[in-house]
XYZ file of C-alpha atoms in Angstrom:
457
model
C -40.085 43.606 -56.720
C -39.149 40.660 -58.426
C -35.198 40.191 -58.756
C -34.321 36.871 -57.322
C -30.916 38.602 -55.701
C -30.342 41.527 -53.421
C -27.393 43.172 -51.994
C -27.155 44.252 -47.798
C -24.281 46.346 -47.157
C -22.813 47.046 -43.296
C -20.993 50.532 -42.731
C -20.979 50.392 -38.398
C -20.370 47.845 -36.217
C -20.762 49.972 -32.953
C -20.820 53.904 -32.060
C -17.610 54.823 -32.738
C -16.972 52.936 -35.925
C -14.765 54.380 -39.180
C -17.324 57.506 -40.261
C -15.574 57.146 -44.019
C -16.576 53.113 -44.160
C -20.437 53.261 -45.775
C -19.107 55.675 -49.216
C -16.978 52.457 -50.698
C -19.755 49.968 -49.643
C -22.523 52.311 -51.353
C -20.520 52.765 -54.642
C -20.186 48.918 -54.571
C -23.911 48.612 -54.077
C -24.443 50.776 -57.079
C -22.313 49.476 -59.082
C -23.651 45.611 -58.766
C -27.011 47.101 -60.466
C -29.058 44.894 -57.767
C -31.939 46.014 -55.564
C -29.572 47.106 -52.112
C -30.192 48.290 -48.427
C -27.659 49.786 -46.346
C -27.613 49.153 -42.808
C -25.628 50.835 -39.531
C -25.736 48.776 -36.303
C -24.172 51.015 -33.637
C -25.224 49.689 -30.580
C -23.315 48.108 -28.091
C -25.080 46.607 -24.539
C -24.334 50.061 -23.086
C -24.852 52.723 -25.651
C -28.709 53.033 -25.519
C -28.389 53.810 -21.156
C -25.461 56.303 -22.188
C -27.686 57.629 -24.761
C -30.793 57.657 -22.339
C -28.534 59.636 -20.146
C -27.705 62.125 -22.473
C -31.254 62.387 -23.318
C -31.892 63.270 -19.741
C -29.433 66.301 -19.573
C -30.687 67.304 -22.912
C -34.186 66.094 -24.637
C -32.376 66.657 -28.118
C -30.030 64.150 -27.819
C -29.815 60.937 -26.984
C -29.191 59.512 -30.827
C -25.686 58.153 -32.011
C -23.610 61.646 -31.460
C -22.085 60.815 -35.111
C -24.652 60.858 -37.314
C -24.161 63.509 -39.648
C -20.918 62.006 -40.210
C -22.152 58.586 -40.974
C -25.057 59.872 -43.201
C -23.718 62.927 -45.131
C -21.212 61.325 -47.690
C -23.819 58.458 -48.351
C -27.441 59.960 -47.993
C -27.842 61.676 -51.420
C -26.462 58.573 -53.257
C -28.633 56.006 -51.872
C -31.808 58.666 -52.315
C -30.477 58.395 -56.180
C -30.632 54.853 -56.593
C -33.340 53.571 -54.241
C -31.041 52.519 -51.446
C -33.242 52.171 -48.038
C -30.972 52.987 -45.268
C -31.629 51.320 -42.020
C -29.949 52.060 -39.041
C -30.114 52.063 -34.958
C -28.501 55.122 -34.413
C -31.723 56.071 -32.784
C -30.431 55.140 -29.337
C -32.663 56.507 -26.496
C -34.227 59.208 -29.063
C -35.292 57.498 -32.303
C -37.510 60.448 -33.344
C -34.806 63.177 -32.305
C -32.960 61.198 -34.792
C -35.521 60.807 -37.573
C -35.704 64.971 -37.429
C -31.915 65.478 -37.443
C -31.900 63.160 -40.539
C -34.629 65.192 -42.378
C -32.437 68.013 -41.361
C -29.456 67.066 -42.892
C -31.225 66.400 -46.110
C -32.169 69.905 -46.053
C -28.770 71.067 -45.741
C -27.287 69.000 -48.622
C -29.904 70.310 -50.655
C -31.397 66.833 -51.155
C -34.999 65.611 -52.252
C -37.366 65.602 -49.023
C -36.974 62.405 -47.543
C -39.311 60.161 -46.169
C -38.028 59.058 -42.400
C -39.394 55.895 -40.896
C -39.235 55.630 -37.099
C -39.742 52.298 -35.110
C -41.299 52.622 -31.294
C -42.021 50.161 -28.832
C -38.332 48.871 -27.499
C -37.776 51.084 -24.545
C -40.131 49.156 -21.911
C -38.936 50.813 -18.860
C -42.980 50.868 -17.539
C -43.357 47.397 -17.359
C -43.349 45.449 -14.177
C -39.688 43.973 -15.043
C -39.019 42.588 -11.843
C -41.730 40.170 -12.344
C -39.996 38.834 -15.543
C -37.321 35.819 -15.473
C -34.106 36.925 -15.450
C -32.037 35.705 -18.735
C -29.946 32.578 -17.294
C -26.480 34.275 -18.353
C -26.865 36.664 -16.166
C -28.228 35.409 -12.914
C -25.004 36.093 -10.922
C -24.882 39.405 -12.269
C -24.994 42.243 -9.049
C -26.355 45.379 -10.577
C -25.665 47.047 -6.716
C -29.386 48.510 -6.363
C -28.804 51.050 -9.116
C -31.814 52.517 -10.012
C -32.692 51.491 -13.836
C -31.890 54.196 -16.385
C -33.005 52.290 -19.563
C -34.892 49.135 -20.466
C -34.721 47.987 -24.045
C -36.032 45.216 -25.682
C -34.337 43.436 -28.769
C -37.434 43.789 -31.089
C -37.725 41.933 -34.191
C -37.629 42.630 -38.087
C -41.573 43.386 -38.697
C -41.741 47.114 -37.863
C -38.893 48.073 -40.140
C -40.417 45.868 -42.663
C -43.642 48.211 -42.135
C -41.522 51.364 -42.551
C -39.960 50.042 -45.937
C -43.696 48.834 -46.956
C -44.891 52.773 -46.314
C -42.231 53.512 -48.857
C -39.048 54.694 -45.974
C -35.962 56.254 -47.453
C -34.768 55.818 -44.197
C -35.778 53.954 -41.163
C -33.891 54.679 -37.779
C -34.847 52.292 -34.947
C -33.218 52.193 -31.049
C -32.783 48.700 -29.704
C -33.348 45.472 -31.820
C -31.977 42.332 -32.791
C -28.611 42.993 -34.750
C -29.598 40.557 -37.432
C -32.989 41.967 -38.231
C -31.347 44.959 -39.365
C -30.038 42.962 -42.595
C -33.327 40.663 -42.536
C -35.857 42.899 -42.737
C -34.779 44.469 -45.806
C -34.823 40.709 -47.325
C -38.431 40.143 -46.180
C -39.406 43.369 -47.599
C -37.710 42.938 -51.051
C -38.786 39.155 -51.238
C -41.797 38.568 -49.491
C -40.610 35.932 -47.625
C -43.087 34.555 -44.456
C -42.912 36.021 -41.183
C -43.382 31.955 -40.680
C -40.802 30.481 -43.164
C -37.862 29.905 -40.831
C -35.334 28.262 -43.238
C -35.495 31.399 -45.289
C -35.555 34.121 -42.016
C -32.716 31.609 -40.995
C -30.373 33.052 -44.064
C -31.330 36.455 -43.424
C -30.289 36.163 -39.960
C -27.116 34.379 -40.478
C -26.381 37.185 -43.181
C -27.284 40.080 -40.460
C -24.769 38.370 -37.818
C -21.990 38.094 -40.256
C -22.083 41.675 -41.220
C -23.421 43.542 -37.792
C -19.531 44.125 -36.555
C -18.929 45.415 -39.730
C -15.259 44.912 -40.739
C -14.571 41.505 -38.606
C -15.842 39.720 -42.013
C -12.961 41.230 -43.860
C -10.040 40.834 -41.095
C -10.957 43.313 -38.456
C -10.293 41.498 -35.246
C -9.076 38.555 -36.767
C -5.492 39.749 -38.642
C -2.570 38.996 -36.744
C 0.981 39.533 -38.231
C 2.771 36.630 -39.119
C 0.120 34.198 -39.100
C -2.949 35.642 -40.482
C -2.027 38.527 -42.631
C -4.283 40.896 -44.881
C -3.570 43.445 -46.988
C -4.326 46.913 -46.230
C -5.118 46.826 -42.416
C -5.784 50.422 -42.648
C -8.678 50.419 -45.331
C -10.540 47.127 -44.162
C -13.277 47.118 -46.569
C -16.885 46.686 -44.768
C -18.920 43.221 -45.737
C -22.039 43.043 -48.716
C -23.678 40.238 -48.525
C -25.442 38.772 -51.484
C -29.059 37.098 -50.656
C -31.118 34.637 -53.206
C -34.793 34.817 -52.995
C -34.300 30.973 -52.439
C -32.096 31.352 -49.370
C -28.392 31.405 -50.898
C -26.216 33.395 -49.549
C -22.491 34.507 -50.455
C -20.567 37.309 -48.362
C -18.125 39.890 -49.778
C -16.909 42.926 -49.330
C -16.612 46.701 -51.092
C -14.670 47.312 -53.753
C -11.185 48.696 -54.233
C -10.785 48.148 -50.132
C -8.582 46.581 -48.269
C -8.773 43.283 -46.054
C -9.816 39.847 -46.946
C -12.724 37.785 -46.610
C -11.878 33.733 -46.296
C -13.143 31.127 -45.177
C -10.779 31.534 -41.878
C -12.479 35.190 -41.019
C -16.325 34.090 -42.017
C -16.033 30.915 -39.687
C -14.539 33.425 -36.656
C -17.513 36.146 -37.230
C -20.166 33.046 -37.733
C -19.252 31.533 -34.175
C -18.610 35.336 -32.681
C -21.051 35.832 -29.893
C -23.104 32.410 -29.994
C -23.774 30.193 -26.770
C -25.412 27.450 -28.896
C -24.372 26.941 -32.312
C -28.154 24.723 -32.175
C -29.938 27.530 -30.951
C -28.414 31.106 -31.911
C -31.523 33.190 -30.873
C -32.590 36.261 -32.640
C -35.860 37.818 -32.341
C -37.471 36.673 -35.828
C -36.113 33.169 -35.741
C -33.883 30.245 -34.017
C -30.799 29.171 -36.405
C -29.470 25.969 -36.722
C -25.985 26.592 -37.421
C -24.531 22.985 -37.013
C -24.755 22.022 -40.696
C -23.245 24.941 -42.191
C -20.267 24.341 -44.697
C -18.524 27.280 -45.983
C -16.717 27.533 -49.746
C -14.561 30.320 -50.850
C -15.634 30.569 -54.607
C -13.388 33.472 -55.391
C -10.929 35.927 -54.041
C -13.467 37.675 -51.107
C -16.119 35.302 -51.833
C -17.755 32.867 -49.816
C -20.874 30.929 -50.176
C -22.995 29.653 -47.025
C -24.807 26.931 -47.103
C -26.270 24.289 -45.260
C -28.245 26.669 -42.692
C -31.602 25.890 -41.079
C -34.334 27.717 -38.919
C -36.561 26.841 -36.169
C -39.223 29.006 -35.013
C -38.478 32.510 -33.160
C -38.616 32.236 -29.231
C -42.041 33.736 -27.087
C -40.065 35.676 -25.057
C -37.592 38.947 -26.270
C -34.703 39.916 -24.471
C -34.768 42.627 -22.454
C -31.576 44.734 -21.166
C -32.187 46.560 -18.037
C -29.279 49.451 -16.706
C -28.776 50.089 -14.003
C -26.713 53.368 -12.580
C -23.480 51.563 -11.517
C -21.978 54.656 -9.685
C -18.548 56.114 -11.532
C -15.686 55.140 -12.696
C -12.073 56.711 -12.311
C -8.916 55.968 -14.019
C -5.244 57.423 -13.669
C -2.611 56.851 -15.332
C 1.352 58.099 -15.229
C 4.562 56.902 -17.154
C 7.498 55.712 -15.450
C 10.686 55.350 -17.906
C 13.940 54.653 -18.010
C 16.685 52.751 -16.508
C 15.350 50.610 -13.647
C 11.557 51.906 -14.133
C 10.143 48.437 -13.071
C 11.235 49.491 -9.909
C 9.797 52.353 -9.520
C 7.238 51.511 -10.820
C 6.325 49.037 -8.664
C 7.255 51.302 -5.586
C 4.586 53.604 -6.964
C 2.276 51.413 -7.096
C 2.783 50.303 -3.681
C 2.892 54.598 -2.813
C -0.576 54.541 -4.749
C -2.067 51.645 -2.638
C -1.042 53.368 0.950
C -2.468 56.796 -0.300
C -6.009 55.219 -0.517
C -5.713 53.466 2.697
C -4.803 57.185 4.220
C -7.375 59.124 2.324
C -10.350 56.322 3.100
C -11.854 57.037 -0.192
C -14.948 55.074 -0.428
C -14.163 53.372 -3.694
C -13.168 49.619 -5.139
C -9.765 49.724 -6.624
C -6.816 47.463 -8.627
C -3.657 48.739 -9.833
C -1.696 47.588 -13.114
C 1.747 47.954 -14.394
C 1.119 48.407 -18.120
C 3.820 47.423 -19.786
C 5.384 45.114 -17.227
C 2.483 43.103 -15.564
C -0.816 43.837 -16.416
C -1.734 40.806 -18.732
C 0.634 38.704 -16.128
C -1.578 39.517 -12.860
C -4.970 37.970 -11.808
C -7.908 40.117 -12.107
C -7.081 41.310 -8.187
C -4.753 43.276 -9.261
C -2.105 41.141 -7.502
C 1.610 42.334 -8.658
C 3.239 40.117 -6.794
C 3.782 37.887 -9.492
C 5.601 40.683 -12.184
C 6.819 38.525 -15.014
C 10.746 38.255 -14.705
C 12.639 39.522 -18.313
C 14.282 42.290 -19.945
C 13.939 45.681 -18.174
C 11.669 47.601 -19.973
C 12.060 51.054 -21.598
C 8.402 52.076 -19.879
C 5.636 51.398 -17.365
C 2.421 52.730 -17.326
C 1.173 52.522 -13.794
C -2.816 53.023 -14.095
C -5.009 52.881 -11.092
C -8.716 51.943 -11.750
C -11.338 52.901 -8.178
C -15.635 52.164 -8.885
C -17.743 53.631 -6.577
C -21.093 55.090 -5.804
C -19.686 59.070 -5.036
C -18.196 60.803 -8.319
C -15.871 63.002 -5.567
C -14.406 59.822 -3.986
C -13.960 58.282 -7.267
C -12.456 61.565 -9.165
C -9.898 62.073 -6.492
C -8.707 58.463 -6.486
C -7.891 58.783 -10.149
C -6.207 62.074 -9.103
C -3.681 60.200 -7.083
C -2.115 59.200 -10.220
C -1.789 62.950 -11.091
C -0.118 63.854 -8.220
C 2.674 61.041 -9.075
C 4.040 63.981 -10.973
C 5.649 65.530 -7.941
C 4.942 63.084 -4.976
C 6.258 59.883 -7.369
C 9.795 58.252 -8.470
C 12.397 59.652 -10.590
C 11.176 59.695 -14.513
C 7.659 60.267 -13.974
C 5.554 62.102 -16.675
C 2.361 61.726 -19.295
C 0.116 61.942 -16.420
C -4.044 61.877 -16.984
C -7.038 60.914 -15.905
C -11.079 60.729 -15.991
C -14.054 59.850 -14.730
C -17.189 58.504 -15.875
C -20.413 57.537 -15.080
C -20.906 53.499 -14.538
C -23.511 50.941 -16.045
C -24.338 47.685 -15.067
C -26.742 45.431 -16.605
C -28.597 42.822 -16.167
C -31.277 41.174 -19.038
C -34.878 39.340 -18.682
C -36.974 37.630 -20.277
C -40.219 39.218 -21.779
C -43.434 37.899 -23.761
C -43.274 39.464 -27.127
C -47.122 40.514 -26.366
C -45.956 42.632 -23.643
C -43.827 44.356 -26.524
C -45.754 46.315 -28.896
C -43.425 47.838 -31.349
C -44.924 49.705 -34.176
C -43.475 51.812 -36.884
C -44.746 54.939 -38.035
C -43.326 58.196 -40.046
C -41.638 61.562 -39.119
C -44.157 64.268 -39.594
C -42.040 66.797 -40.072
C -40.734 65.941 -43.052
C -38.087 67.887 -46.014
């Protein structure tokens, strides 16, 4: 491979993402004429111990629940042109994955395809107590829950591997959201596992794009005073990588959005403690010196970014069961609804203290008071204003018993008959809880490896 410029494309930012985001950012890709990847980062703190629950109840699942979705309008296109796609949707069941991708390729009547499959993040048999606990989250109570998943943030060199061994497709659970983009780089260019200036770009260019549609105005548009066009067909990010390090950022074609200056320099600082230090598993960045240029409509060039060498230790998230959650919610409207709202609130409150449900609880007023009140719960200080139209009054209880937990939610229900005048639009659920808590691990006590689906197309 010896083009001096290669394309990354995101199409997820998290499980749950747009499903019809990757098709614009693949006909973009192919349409450059460059060497490309695609990547997919859907993995939020949580998902892989949701996903390792799910995996529990059912040893064929356990992988991001909207795969097919995701891969079907893209997979035969990038197969076509020699687009790699990389992607954790793995979750707690990376191979499960791998064979539902082979699968689908199947059923689109597509060329066999070759599935790479990285191993080694879930680390639940190591002695983690033993390990330092990451200094963020040293106040963090995980209640004694017992651990449901451990996961390590492994680095770029196994899906490097996979790509080596000639992966159409290389599906991964936990890792560092920037070596998704960076290991397609090191593949394609060669660079050194050791040069850190160079891993440095690839990193920065992984972080950028890893939320997917943030680059381009997601989270960042705001009527008024930071407007884009076409809110509802944000185009997902490309970035653009020089074998010598430079880097621009962009987005599809024919989408909507905008990438600036303004939206690169809120994604850049987006989840860093030390703009110094920004620690990823393949390399330390130096972020201080970075100067940002918008050379053309949805075009910006970074530069100025540096590398120190990776860390010893990976991150490690451990979850733990947290018990369940419950939330209820009813309506209150009409004329003088903040009133009764508030006196169902108060209704809400007593029926707990009769029914000595062993749960935590807080009560809002949606609407009326909720962003106003401390994080108590405390409605006491109800902003003063215009009376509004409606009132959501939602109750929230936590607690280690589903039935406690299920029927304080259910109070909210029963607002329909026992509550004020106006009441309606009643619901509520309940869901299992995860707290977690991460440590720090020698990357020797980590051994990831890559390797390929047997049961191949």
């Amino acid at each position: 491979m010896n083009s001096k410029r290669f394309l990354i494309g995101n199409a997820a930012g998290f499980s749950g993402d747009r499903v019809d985001a990757a098709l614009p950012v693949v006909r973009t890709l192919i349409s450059r004429g460059l060497p490309s990847a695609l990547f997919f980062e859907v993995l939020g703190e949580r998902t892989v111990a949701l996903a390792q629950m799910a995996r529990n109840a059912d040893a064929d699942k356990g992988f991001e629940p909207m795969l097919d979705r995701l891969l079907a309008p893209v997979l035969g296109l990038c197969l076509e042109h020699g687009i790699p796609i990389i992607g954790n949707f793995g979750g707690a069941n990376p191979q499960g994955a791998a064979r539902r991708i082979a699968a689908l390729a199947r059923e689109l009547g597509l060329r066999p395809v070759k599935v790479g499959i990285v191993e080694g993040d879930d680390v639940r048999g190591l002695p983690l107590e033993t390990y330092p606990v990451f200094e963020a989250d040293a106040g963090i109570d995980t209640h004694g829950g017992d651990i449901i998943a451990a996961n390590a943030y492994l680095d770029a060199q196994p899906i490097v591997a996979a790509l080596r061994g000639g992966a159409d497709v290389v599906v991964t659970g936990r890792t560092g959201d920037p070596s998704l983009a960076l290991a397609p780089l090191i593949w394609h260019f060669g660079w050194s596992a050791e040069d850190w200036d160079k891993l440095a770009v690839g990193a920065v260019a992984g972080h950028l794009l890893e939320c997917g549609a943030q680059l381009a105005g997601g989270v960042f548009f705001d009527p008024g005073y930071k407007d884009i066009p076409d809110p509802a067909n944000i185009g997902f990010p490309i970035a653009e990588v020089e074998a010598d390090g430079g880097l621009v950022v962009t987005k599809a074609d024919d989408t909507g959005g905008r990438v600036s200056v303004a939206s690169v320099t809120e994604q850049l600082l987006y989840e860093v403690h030390d703009p110094s230090r920004y620690v990823t598993p393949d390399v330390t960045v130096d972020m201080t010196a970075i100067t940002l240029e918008e050379i053309a409509p949805d075009r910006v060039r970074v530069d100025g970014i540096a590398g120190q060498p990776r860390p010893e230790d990976l991150k490690v998230t451990i979850s733990h069961d947290g018990g369940w959650l419950g939330e209820g919610e009813v309506s209150v409207a009409g004329p003088n609804c903040r009133a009764r709202a508030m006196a169902m609130a108060d209704a809400l409150r007593e029926r707990l203290r009769i029914r000595q449900l062993a749960v935590r609880s807080r009560i809002d007023l949606i609407g009326m008071g909720a962003v106003h009140d401390n994080d108590a719960g405390d409605l006491t200080r109800a902003h003063a204003g215009p009376e509004p139209v409606e009132v959501r009054v939602r109750i929230a209880a936590a607690g280690p018993h589903q039935e406690d937990v299920d029927q304080a939610a259910r109070e909210a229900l029963a607002m329909l008959c026992c509550g004020p005048a106006g009441t309606g639009g009643a619901r509520w659920h309940t869901t299992r809880r995860v707290a977690t808590r991460s440590c720090l691990v020698p990357r020797r006590d980590v051994p990831a490896q890559a390797r390929f689906l047997e049961e191949q197309a």
